[in-house]
Amino acid sequence: SATIRQPDEQSLSSAAAKGAIRIERVNKVYDPQGAAIQAVDDCSLDIGGGEICMIVGPSGCGKTTLLNAIAGFHSITNGSIFLDGELLCGPDRPRAEPGPDRVVVFQNGALFPWQTNLENIAFGPIMQGALSKAEAFDKARDLMATAGLLGTEDSYPGEVSSGVRRRVEIVRALMNDPKVLLLDEPFRALDSLTKSVMHEALLNIY
């Protein structure tokens, strides 16, 4: 793993109790009674609250498996994962409960093509009853401004570039104020210039 950017002291103090992940000797074996494929092998990692961290490795080395275990999509075989000191999964709880405190943005996006970008971003809190439609739209517009998406509110996903769609997906993920944003190679399919722009956009949002 490698930290690609460290927050300053002010951001650290505000985020120190939010989003800290500890992974302790996690193993994941698929089909343990048959093929016994070792996807994650004795992985330990500490990521501080507010820290940006990336896990690097070749295809098939277990990056997505580990991310899915943190999100609660996959179980672990043994070891423990904690969020802000609270157990997500471990010996007596092999699979974490998914929750809005951990949001995943996947490589293959899932925007609703029949909704505008603004509607896509506001959809979650409205459906959950967390915000009224007016409140959700106001918050969505504020986040879109931060991400440089002003002027695309009324456009549909199919009418904008792949880079804009990726920004919309990230902003949608941030609508519930998650403690942790998990990115599973969301920029992999982009060209090098768009990828560079997206890296800067993500850091600006951060």
mmCIF file with all atom_site columns, C-alpha atoms in Angstrom:
data_model
loop_
_atom_site.group_PDB
_atom_site.id
_atom_site.type_symbol
_atom_site.label_atom_id
_atom_site.label_alt_id
_atom_site.label_comp_id
_atom_site.label_asym_id
_atom_site.label_entity_id
_atom_site.label_seq_id
_atom_site.pdbx_PDB_ins_code
_atom_site.Cartn_x
_atom_site.Cartn_y
_atom_site.Cartn_z
_atom_site.occupancy
_atom_site.B_iso_or_equiv
_atom_site.pdbx_formal_charge
_atom_site.auth_seq_id
_atom_site.auth_comp_id
_atom_site.auth_asym_id
_atom_site.auth_atom_id
_atom_site.pdbx_PDB_model_num
ATOM 1   C CA . SER A 1 1   ? 0.000   0.000   0.000   1.00 0.00 ? 1   SER A CA 1
ATOM 2   C CA . ALA A 1 2   ? 1.101   3.588   -0.501  1.00 0.00 ? 2   ALA A CA 1
ATOM 3   C CA . THR A 1 3   ? -0.198  6.873   0.810   1.00 0.00 ? 3   THR A CA 1
ATOM 4   C CA . ILE A 1 4   ? -0.390  9.230   -2.154  1.00 0.00 ? 4   ILE A CA 1
ATOM 5   C CA . ARG A 1 5   ? -1.230  12.397  -0.283  1.00 0.00 ? 5   ARG A CA 1
ATOM 6   C CA . GLN A 1 6   ? -1.187  13.321  3.393   1.00 0.00 ? 6   GLN A CA 1
ATOM 7   C CA . PRO A 1 7   ? -3.768  15.769  4.779   1.00 0.00 ? 7   PRO A CA 1
ATOM 8   C CA . ASP A 1 8   ? -2.604  18.839  6.639   1.00 0.00 ? 8   ASP A CA 1
ATOM 9   C CA . GLU A 1 9   ? -2.879  19.123  10.432  1.00 0.00 ? 9   GLU A CA 1
ATOM 10  C CA . GLN A 1 10  ? -6.222  20.929  10.347  1.00 0.00 ? 10  GLN A CA 1
ATOM 11  C CA . SER A 1 11  ? -7.885  18.273  8.176   1.00 0.00 ? 11  SER A CA 1
ATOM 12  C CA . LEU A 1 12  ? -6.311  15.540  10.287  1.00 0.00 ? 12  LEU A CA 1
ATOM 13  C CA . SER A 1 13  ? -7.735  16.986  13.501  1.00 0.00 ? 13  SER A CA 1
ATOM 14  C CA . SER A 1 14  ? -11.243 17.174  12.035  1.00 0.00 ? 14  SER A CA 1
ATOM 15  C CA . ALA A 1 15  ? -11.072 13.708  10.492  1.00 0.00 ? 15  ALA A CA 1
ATOM 16  C CA . ALA A 1 16  ? -9.068  11.804  13.100  1.00 0.00 ? 16  ALA A CA 1
ATOM 17  C CA . ALA A 1 17  ? -12.156 10.099  14.538  1.00 0.00 ? 17  ALA A CA 1
ATOM 18  C CA . LYS A 1 18  ? -13.802 9.514   11.170  1.00 0.00 ? 18  LYS A CA 1
ATOM 19  C CA . GLY A 1 19  ? -12.973 6.801   8.712   1.00 0.00 ? 19  GLY A CA 1
ATOM 20  C CA . ALA A 1 20  ? -9.942  5.113   10.302  1.00 0.00 ? 20  ALA A CA 1
ATOM 21  C CA . ILE A 1 21  ? -9.632  1.531   9.012   1.00 0.00 ? 21  ILE A CA 1
ATOM 22  C CA . ARG A 1 22  ? -7.577  -1.200  10.657  1.00 0.00 ? 22  ARG A CA 1
ATOM 23  C CA . ILE A 1 23  ? -7.088  -4.526  8.904   1.00 0.00 ? 23  ILE A CA 1
ATOM 24  C CA . GLU A 1 24  ? -5.554  -7.245  11.072  1.00 0.00 ? 24  GLU A CA 1
ATOM 25  C CA . ARG A 1 25  ? -4.198  -10.462 9.514   1.00 0.00 ? 25  ARG A CA 1
ATOM 26  C CA . VAL A 1 26  ? -7.095  -10.865 7.113   1.00 0.00 ? 26  VAL A CA 1
ATOM 27  C CA . ASN A 1 27  ? -7.303  -13.968 4.954   1.00 0.00 ? 27  ASN A CA 1
ATOM 28  C CA . LYS A 1 28  ? -9.872  -14.809 2.306   1.00 0.00 ? 28  LYS A CA 1
ATOM 29  C CA . VAL A 1 29  ? -10.121 -18.276 0.762   1.00 0.00 ? 29  VAL A CA 1
ATOM 30  C CA . TYR A 1 30  ? -12.697 -18.920 -1.940  1.00 0.00 ? 30  TYR A CA 1
ATOM 31  C CA . ASP A 1 31  ? -14.170 -22.443 -2.042  1.00 0.00 ? 31  ASP A CA 1
ATOM 32  C CA . PRO A 1 32  ? -12.269 -23.676 1.031   1.00 0.00 ? 32  PRO A CA 1
ATOM 33  C CA . GLN A 1 33  ? -13.707 -27.208 0.683   1.00 0.00 ? 33  GLN A CA 1
ATOM 34  C CA . GLY A 1 34  ? -12.743 -27.457 -2.979  1.00 0.00 ? 34  GLY A CA 1
ATOM 35  C CA . ALA A 1 35  ? -10.304 -25.398 -5.031  1.00 0.00 ? 35  ALA A CA 1
ATOM 36  C CA . ALA A 1 36  ? -9.233  -23.381 -1.949  1.00 0.00 ? 36  ALA A CA 1
ATOM 37  C CA . ILE A 1 37  ? -8.237  -20.233 -3.856  1.00 0.00 ? 37  ILE A CA 1
ATOM 38  C CA . GLN A 1 38  ? -6.278  -17.866 -1.598  1.00 0.00 ? 38  GLN A CA 1
ATOM 39  C CA . ALA A 1 39  ? -7.460  -14.368 -2.559  1.00 0.00 ? 39  ALA A CA 1
ATOM 40  C CA . VAL A 1 40  ? -6.059  -12.426 0.425   1.00 0.00 ? 40  VAL A CA 1
ATOM 41  C CA . ASP A 1 41  ? -3.151  -13.750 2.476   1.00 0.00 ? 41  ASP A CA 1
ATOM 42  C CA . ASP A 1 42  ? -2.419  -12.430 5.978   1.00 0.00 ? 42  ASP A CA 1
ATOM 43  C CA . CYS A 1 43  ? -3.065  -8.756  5.140   1.00 0.00 ? 43  CYS A CA 1
ATOM 44  C CA . SER A 1 44  ? -2.556  -6.113  7.832   1.00 0.00 ? 44  SER A CA 1
ATOM 45  C CA . LEU A 1 45  ? -2.962  -2.391  7.190   1.00 0.00 ? 45  LEU A CA 1
ATOM 46  C CA . ASP A 1 46  ? -3.737  0.808   9.112   1.00 0.00 ? 46  ASP A CA 1
ATOM 47  C CA . ILE A 1 47  ? -5.366  3.742   7.284   1.00 0.00 ? 47  ILE A CA 1
ATOM 48  C CA . GLY A 1 48  ? -5.890  6.890   9.328   1.00 0.00 ? 48  GLY A CA 1
ATOM 49  C CA . GLY A 1 49  ? -9.038  8.977   9.294   1.00 0.00 ? 49  GLY A CA 1
ATOM 50  C CA . GLY A 1 50  ? -8.888  11.481  6.440   1.00 0.00 ? 50  GLY A CA 1
ATOM 51  C CA . GLU A 1 51  ? -5.999  9.666   4.771   1.00 0.00 ? 51  GLU A CA 1
ATOM 52  C CA . ILE A 1 52  ? -5.885  8.802   1.076   1.00 0.00 ? 52  ILE A CA 1
ATOM 53  C CA . CYS A 1 53  ? -4.397  5.354   0.562   1.00 0.00 ? 53  CYS A CA 1
ATOM 54  C CA . MET A 1 54  ? -4.136  3.111   -2.467  1.00 0.00 ? 54  MET A CA 1
ATOM 55  C CA . ILE A 1 55  ? -3.438  -0.597  -2.716  1.00 0.00 ? 55  ILE A CA 1
ATOM 56  C CA . VAL A 1 56  ? -1.357  -1.529  -5.754  1.00 0.00 ? 56  VAL A CA 1
ATOM 57  C CA . GLY A 1 57  ? -0.941  -4.931  -7.310  1.00 0.00 ? 57  GLY A CA 1
ATOM 58  C CA . PRO A 1 58  ? -1.475  -7.024  -10.432 1.00 0.00 ? 58  PRO A CA 1
ATOM 59  C CA . SER A 1 59  ? -4.876  -8.187  -11.605 1.00 0.00 ? 59  SER A CA 1
ATOM 60  C CA . GLY A 1 60  ? -6.217  -10.987 -9.424  1.00 0.00 ? 60  GLY A CA 1
ATOM 61  C CA . CYS A 1 61  ? -4.064  -10.261 -6.361  1.00 0.00 ? 61  CYS A CA 1
ATOM 62  C CA . GLY A 1 62  ? -7.062  -9.597  -4.074  1.00 0.00 ? 62  GLY A CA 1
ATOM 63  C CA . LYS A 1 63  ? -7.498  -5.811  -4.162  1.00 0.00 ? 63  LYS A CA 1
ATOM 64  C CA . THR A 1 64  ? -11.220 -5.910  -4.984  1.00 0.00 ? 64  THR A CA 1
ATOM 65  C CA . THR A 1 65  ? -11.790 -8.806  -2.573  1.00 0.00 ? 65  THR A CA 1
ATOM 66  C CA . LEU A 1 66  ? -10.325 -6.761  0.284   1.00 0.00 ? 66  LEU A CA 1
ATOM 67  C CA . LEU A 1 67  ? -12.339 -3.680  -0.689  1.00 0.00 ? 67  LEU A CA 1
ATOM 68  C CA . ASN A 1 68  ? -15.531 -5.760  -0.836  1.00 0.00 ? 68  ASN A CA 1
ATOM 69  C CA . ALA A 1 69  ? -14.796 -7.180  2.614   1.00 0.00 ? 69  ALA A CA 1
ATOM 70  C CA . ILE A 1 70  ? -14.554 -3.646  4.027   1.00 0.00 ? 70  ILE A CA 1
ATOM 71  C CA . ALA A 1 71  ? -17.793 -2.683  2.282   1.00 0.00 ? 71  ALA A CA 1
ATOM 72  C CA . GLY A 1 72  ? -19.603 -5.789  3.538   1.00 0.00 ? 72  GLY A CA 1
ATOM 73  C CA . PHE A 1 73  ? -20.107 -7.449  0.153   1.00 0.00 ? 73  PHE A CA 1
ATOM 74  C CA . HIS A 1 74  ? -17.810 -10.424 0.869   1.00 0.00 ? 74  HIS A CA 1
ATOM 75  C CA . SER A 1 75  ? -16.982 -12.404 4.001   1.00 0.00 ? 75  SER A CA 1
ATOM 76  C CA . ILE A 1 76  ? -13.453 -13.017 5.260   1.00 0.00 ? 76  ILE A CA 1
ATOM 77  C CA . THR A 1 77  ? -12.033 -16.413 6.208   1.00 0.00 ? 77  THR A CA 1
ATOM 78  C CA . ASN A 1 78  ? -10.175 -15.142 9.268   1.00 0.00 ? 78  ASN A CA 1
ATOM 79  C CA . GLY A 1 79  ? -8.692  -11.962 10.710  1.00 0.00 ? 79  GLY A CA 1
ATOM 80  C CA . SER A 1 80  ? -10.491 -8.738  11.649  1.00 0.00 ? 80  SER A CA 1
ATOM 81  C CA . ILE A 1 81  ? -11.444 -5.399  10.096  1.00 0.00 ? 81  ILE A CA 1
ATOM 82  C CA . PHE A 1 82  ? -12.263 -2.338  12.227  1.00 0.00 ? 82  PHE A CA 1
ATOM 83  C CA . LEU A 1 83  ? -13.751 1.058   11.407  1.00 0.00 ? 83  LEU A CA 1
ATOM 84  C CA . ASP A 1 84  ? -12.998 3.795   13.926  1.00 0.00 ? 84  ASP A CA 1
ATOM 85  C CA . GLY A 1 85  ? -12.164 1.121   16.491  1.00 0.00 ? 85  GLY A CA 1
ATOM 86  C CA . GLU A 1 86  ? -15.429 -0.788  16.049  1.00 0.00 ? 86  GLU A CA 1
ATOM 87  C CA . LEU A 1 87  ? -15.388 -4.323  14.684  1.00 0.00 ? 87  LEU A CA 1
ATOM 88  C CA . LEU A 1 88  ? -16.818 -4.636  11.176  1.00 0.00 ? 88  LEU A CA 1
ATOM 89  C CA . CYS A 1 89  ? -15.990 -8.313  10.733  1.00 0.00 ? 89  CYS A CA 1
ATOM 90  C CA . GLY A 1 90  ? -13.905 -10.880 12.559  1.00 0.00 ? 90  GLY A CA 1
ATOM 91  C CA . PRO A 1 91  ? -13.848 -14.418 13.965  1.00 0.00 ? 91  PRO A CA 1
ATOM 92  C CA . ASP A 1 92  ? -17.472 -14.379 15.150  1.00 0.00 ? 92  ASP A CA 1
ATOM 93  C CA . ARG A 1 93  ? -18.753 -12.123 12.368  1.00 0.00 ? 93  ARG A CA 1
ATOM 94  C CA . PRO A 1 94  ? -17.157 -13.134 9.052   1.00 0.00 ? 94  PRO A CA 1
ATOM 95  C CA . ARG A 1 95  ? -19.112 -10.611 7.001   1.00 0.00 ? 95  ARG A CA 1
ATOM 96  C CA . ALA A 1 96  ? -19.517 -6.912  7.773   1.00 0.00 ? 96  ALA A CA 1
ATOM 97  C CA . GLU A 1 97  ? -22.929 -5.299  7.587   1.00 0.00 ? 97  GLU A CA 1
ATOM 98  C CA . PRO A 1 98  ? -23.049 -2.931  4.590   1.00 0.00 ? 98  PRO A CA 1
ATOM 99  C CA . GLY A 1 99  ? -23.859 0.622   5.595   1.00 0.00 ? 99  GLY A CA 1
ATOM 100 C CA . PRO A 1 100 ? -23.875 4.229   4.392   1.00 0.00 ? 100 PRO A CA 1
ATOM 101 C CA . ASP A 1 101 ? -20.648 4.864   6.339   1.00 0.00 ? 101 ASP A CA 1
ATOM 102 C CA . ARG A 1 102 ? -18.763 2.955   3.583   1.00 0.00 ? 102 ARG A CA 1
ATOM 103 C CA . VAL A 1 103 ? -19.591 3.774   -0.052  1.00 0.00 ? 103 VAL A CA 1
ATOM 104 C CA . VAL A 1 104 ? -18.085 2.099   -3.107  1.00 0.00 ? 104 VAL A CA 1
ATOM 105 C CA . VAL A 1 105 ? -17.548 3.589   -6.571  1.00 0.00 ? 105 VAL A CA 1
ATOM 106 C CA . PHE A 1 106 ? -16.950 0.751   -9.037  1.00 0.00 ? 106 PHE A CA 1
ATOM 107 C CA . GLN A 1 107 ? -15.069 0.676   -12.332 1.00 0.00 ? 107 GLN A CA 1
ATOM 108 C CA . ASN A 1 108 ? -18.334 0.122   -14.193 1.00 0.00 ? 108 ASN A CA 1
ATOM 109 C CA . GLY A 1 109 ? -20.684 2.904   -13.145 1.00 0.00 ? 109 GLY A CA 1
ATOM 110 C CA . ALA A 1 110 ? -24.360 2.474   -12.391 1.00 0.00 ? 110 ALA A CA 1
ATOM 111 C CA . LEU A 1 111 ? -25.993 5.824   -13.100 1.00 0.00 ? 111 LEU A CA 1
ATOM 112 C CA . PHE A 1 112 ? -29.668 5.684   -14.065 1.00 0.00 ? 112 PHE A CA 1
ATOM 113 C CA . PRO A 1 113 ? -29.762 6.698   -17.761 1.00 0.00 ? 113 PRO A CA 1
ATOM 114 C CA . TRP A 1 114 ? -33.354 7.952   -17.497 1.00 0.00 ? 114 TRP A CA 1
ATOM 115 C CA . GLN A 1 115 ? -32.503 10.448  -14.745 1.00 0.00 ? 115 GLN A CA 1
ATOM 116 C CA . THR A 1 116 ? -30.578 13.686  -15.062 1.00 0.00 ? 116 THR A CA 1
ATOM 117 C CA . ASN A 1 117 ? -27.214 14.035  -13.351 1.00 0.00 ? 117 ASN A CA 1
ATOM 118 C CA . LEU A 1 118 ? -28.844 16.078  -10.588 1.00 0.00 ? 118 LEU A CA 1
ATOM 119 C CA . GLU A 1 119 ? -31.572 13.482  -10.080 1.00 0.00 ? 119 GLU A CA 1
ATOM 120 C CA . ASN A 1 120 ? -29.003 10.671  -9.997  1.00 0.00 ? 120 ASN A CA 1
ATOM 121 C CA . ILE A 1 121 ? -27.008 12.421  -7.272  1.00 0.00 ? 121 ILE A CA 1
ATOM 122 C CA . ALA A 1 122 ? -30.045 13.261  -5.135  1.00 0.00 ? 122 ALA A CA 1
ATOM 123 C CA . PHE A 1 123 ? -31.716 9.861   -5.552  1.00 0.00 ? 123 PHE A CA 1
ATOM 124 C CA . GLY A 1 124 ? -30.266 8.050   -2.517  1.00 0.00 ? 124 GLY A CA 1
ATOM 125 C CA . PRO A 1 125 ? -31.155 10.474  0.307   1.00 0.00 ? 125 PRO A CA 1
ATOM 126 C CA . ILE A 1 126 ? -34.625 11.027  -1.187  1.00 0.00 ? 126 ILE A CA 1
ATOM 127 C CA . MET A 1 127 ? -35.365 7.281   -1.374  1.00 0.00 ? 127 MET A CA 1
ATOM 128 C CA . GLN A 1 128 ? -34.029 6.752   2.160   1.00 0.00 ? 128 GLN A CA 1
ATOM 129 C CA . GLY A 1 129 ? -36.142 9.605   3.480   1.00 0.00 ? 129 GLY A CA 1
ATOM 130 C CA . ALA A 1 130 ? -33.021 11.272  4.855   1.00 0.00 ? 130 ALA A CA 1
ATOM 131 C CA . LEU A 1 131 ? -33.659 14.519  2.974   1.00 0.00 ? 131 LEU A CA 1
ATOM 132 C CA . SER A 1 132 ? -36.624 16.124  1.275   1.00 0.00 ? 132 SER A CA 1
ATOM 133 C CA . LYS A 1 133 ? -36.431 16.492  -2.499  1.00 0.00 ? 133 LYS A CA 1
ATOM 134 C CA . ALA A 1 134 ? -35.671 20.214  -2.169  1.00 0.00 ? 134 ALA A CA 1
ATOM 135 C CA . GLU A 1 135 ? -32.976 19.592  0.471   1.00 0.00 ? 135 GLU A CA 1
ATOM 136 C CA . ALA A 1 136 ? -31.394 16.797  -1.574  1.00 0.00 ? 136 ALA A CA 1
ATOM 137 C CA . PHE A 1 137 ? -31.337 18.919  -4.716  1.00 0.00 ? 137 PHE A CA 1
ATOM 138 C CA . ASP A 1 138 ? -29.749 21.846  -2.847  1.00 0.00 ? 138 ASP A CA 1
ATOM 139 C CA . LYS A 1 139 ? -27.050 19.606  -1.379  1.00 0.00 ? 139 LYS A CA 1
ATOM 140 C CA . ALA A 1 140 ? -26.481 17.936  -4.751  1.00 0.00 ? 140 ALA A CA 1
ATOM 141 C CA . ARG A 1 141 ? -26.004 21.305  -6.444  1.00 0.00 ? 141 ARG A CA 1
ATOM 142 C CA . ASP A 1 142 ? -23.482 22.361  -3.783  1.00 0.00 ? 142 ASP A CA 1
ATOM 143 C CA . LEU A 1 143 ? -21.472 19.165  -4.264  1.00 0.00 ? 143 LEU A CA 1
ATOM 144 C CA . MET A 1 144 ? -21.669 19.478  -8.044  1.00 0.00 ? 144 MET A CA 1
ATOM 145 C CA . ALA A 1 145 ? -20.234 22.988  -7.788  1.00 0.00 ? 145 ALA A CA 1
ATOM 146 C CA . THR A 1 146 ? -17.334 21.626  -5.718  1.00 0.00 ? 146 THR A CA 1
ATOM 147 C CA . ALA A 1 147 ? -16.694 18.962  -8.348  1.00 0.00 ? 147 ALA A CA 1
ATOM 148 C CA . GLY A 1 148 ? -16.809 21.388  -11.271 1.00 0.00 ? 148 GLY A CA 1
ATOM 149 C CA . LEU A 1 149 ? -20.109 20.022  -12.565 1.00 0.00 ? 149 LEU A CA 1
ATOM 150 C CA . LEU A 1 150 ? -22.117 23.220  -12.754 1.00 0.00 ? 150 LEU A CA 1
ATOM 151 C CA . GLY A 1 151 ? -24.007 23.364  -16.032 1.00 0.00 ? 151 GLY A CA 1
ATOM 152 C CA . THR A 1 152 ? -24.474 19.595  -16.256 1.00 0.00 ? 152 THR A CA 1
ATOM 153 C CA . GLU A 1 153 ? -27.357 19.326  -13.771 1.00 0.00 ? 153 GLU A CA 1
ATOM 154 C CA . ASP A 1 154 ? -30.060 18.862  -16.397 1.00 0.00 ? 154 ASP A CA 1
ATOM 155 C CA . SER A 1 155 ? -28.005 16.663  -18.714 1.00 0.00 ? 155 SER A CA 1
ATOM 156 C CA . TYR A 1 156 ? -28.455 12.900  -18.811 1.00 0.00 ? 156 TYR A CA 1
ATOM 157 C CA . PRO A 1 157 ? -25.498 10.523  -18.310 1.00 0.00 ? 157 PRO A CA 1
ATOM 158 C CA . GLY A 1 158 ? -25.492 9.599   -21.994 1.00 0.00 ? 158 GLY A CA 1
ATOM 159 C CA . GLU A 1 159 ? -25.121 13.254  -22.968 1.00 0.00 ? 159 GLU A CA 1
ATOM 160 C CA . VAL A 1 160 ? -21.888 13.947  -21.079 1.00 0.00 ? 160 VAL A CA 1
ATOM 161 C CA . SER A 1 161 ? -18.311 12.662  -21.258 1.00 0.00 ? 161 SER A CA 1
ATOM 162 C CA . SER A 1 162 ? -16.999 9.654   -19.375 1.00 0.00 ? 162 SER A CA 1
ATOM 163 C CA . GLY A 1 163 ? -15.033 11.989  -17.069 1.00 0.00 ? 163 GLY A CA 1
ATOM 164 C CA . VAL A 1 164 ? -18.174 13.933  -16.150 1.00 0.00 ? 164 VAL A CA 1
ATOM 165 C CA . ARG A 1 165 ? -20.052 10.677  -15.486 1.00 0.00 ? 165 ARG A CA 1
ATOM 166 C CA . ARG A 1 166 ? -17.285 9.530   -13.153 1.00 0.00 ? 166 ARG A CA 1
ATOM 167 C CA . ARG A 1 167 ? -17.478 12.804  -11.231 1.00 0.00 ? 167 ARG A CA 1
ATOM 168 C CA . VAL A 1 168 ? -21.252 12.435  -10.977 1.00 0.00 ? 168 VAL A CA 1
ATOM 169 C CA . GLU A 1 169 ? -20.784 8.918   -9.559  1.00 0.00 ? 169 GLU A CA 1
ATOM 170 C CA . ILE A 1 170 ? -18.294 10.151  -6.951  1.00 0.00 ? 170 ILE A CA 1
ATOM 171 C CA . VAL A 1 171 ? -20.525 13.064  -5.946  1.00 0.00 ? 171 VAL A CA 1
ATOM 172 C CA . ARG A 1 172 ? -23.483 10.678  -5.667  1.00 0.00 ? 172 ARG A CA 1
ATOM 173 C CA . ALA A 1 173 ? -21.394 8.491   -3.357  1.00 0.00 ? 173 ALA A CA 1
ATOM 174 C CA . LEU A 1 174 ? -20.638 11.510  -1.152  1.00 0.00 ? 174 LEU A CA 1
ATOM 175 C CA . MET A 1 175 ? -24.291 12.531  -0.732  1.00 0.00 ? 175 MET A CA 1
ATOM 176 C CA . ASN A 1 176 ? -24.687 10.445  2.443   1.00 0.00 ? 176 ASN A CA 1
ATOM 177 C CA . ASP A 1 177 ? -21.509 11.852  4.050   1.00 0.00 ? 177 ASP A CA 1
ATOM 178 C CA . PRO A 1 178 ? -19.780 8.458   4.271   1.00 0.00 ? 178 PRO A CA 1
ATOM 179 C CA . LYS A 1 179 ? -16.859 7.930   6.607   1.00 0.00 ? 179 LYS A CA 1
ATOM 180 C CA . VAL A 1 180 ? -15.013 5.983   3.920   1.00 0.00 ? 180 VAL A CA 1
ATOM 181 C CA . LEU A 1 181 ? -15.052 6.305   0.122   1.00 0.00 ? 181 LEU A CA 1
ATOM 182 C CA . LEU A 1 182 ? -13.882 3.067   -1.510  1.00 0.00 ? 182 LEU A CA 1
ATOM 183 C CA . LEU A 1 183 ? -12.774 3.416   -5.135  1.00 0.00 ? 183 LEU A CA 1
ATOM 184 C CA . ASP A 1 184 ? -12.412 0.199   -7.124  1.00 0.00 ? 184 ASP A CA 1
ATOM 185 C CA . GLU A 1 185 ? -10.388 1.404   -10.138 1.00 0.00 ? 185 GLU A CA 1
ATOM 186 C CA . PRO A 1 186 ? -13.138 3.818   -11.236 1.00 0.00 ? 186 PRO A CA 1
ATOM 187 C CA . PHE A 1 187 ? -10.793 5.594   -13.675 1.00 0.00 ? 187 PHE A CA 1
ATOM 188 C CA . ARG A 1 188 ? -9.346  2.478   -15.311 1.00 0.00 ? 188 ARG A CA 1
ATOM 189 C CA . ALA A 1 189 ? -11.339 2.777   -18.538 1.00 0.00 ? 189 ALA A CA 1
ATOM 190 C CA . LEU A 1 190 ? -10.512 6.468   -19.053 1.00 0.00 ? 190 LEU A CA 1
ATOM 191 C CA . ASP A 1 191 ? -7.830  7.853   -21.343 1.00 0.00 ? 191 ASP A CA 1
ATOM 192 C CA . SER A 1 192 ? -4.691  9.221   -19.680 1.00 0.00 ? 192 SER A CA 1
ATOM 193 C CA . LEU A 1 193 ? -5.687  12.902  -19.971 1.00 0.00 ? 193 LEU A CA 1
ATOM 194 C CA . THR A 1 194 ? -9.186  12.354  -18.550 1.00 0.00 ? 194 THR A CA 1
ATOM 195 C CA . LYS A 1 195 ? -7.702  10.178  -15.823 1.00 0.00 ? 195 LYS A CA 1
ATOM 196 C CA . SER A 1 196 ? -5.349  12.995  -14.819 1.00 0.00 ? 196 SER A CA 1
ATOM 197 C CA . VAL A 1 197 ? -8.242  15.471  -14.747 1.00 0.00 ? 197 VAL A CA 1
ATOM 198 C CA . MET A 1 198 ? -10.261 13.049  -12.598 1.00 0.00 ? 198 MET A CA 1
ATOM 199 C CA . HIS A 1 199 ? -7.406  12.644  -10.120 1.00 0.00 ? 199 HIS A CA 1
ATOM 200 C CA . GLU A 1 200 ? -7.319  16.426  -9.672  1.00 0.00 ? 200 GLU A CA 1
ATOM 201 C CA . ALA A 1 201 ? -11.111 16.601  -9.388  1.00 0.00 ? 201 ALA A CA 1
ATOM 202 C CA . LEU A 1 202 ? -11.107 13.915  -6.680  1.00 0.00 ? 202 LEU A CA 1
ATOM 203 C CA . LEU A 1 203 ? -8.427  15.753  -4.702  1.00 0.00 ? 203 LEU A CA 1
ATOM 204 C CA . ASN A 1 204 ? -10.389 19.022  -5.006  1.00 0.00 ? 204 ASN A CA 1
ATOM 205 C CA . ILE A 1 205 ? -13.519 17.300  -3.661  1.00 0.00 ? 205 ILE A CA 1
ATOM 206 C CA . TYR A 1 206 ? -11.420 15.780  -0.863  1.00 0.00 ? 206 TYR A CA 1
#
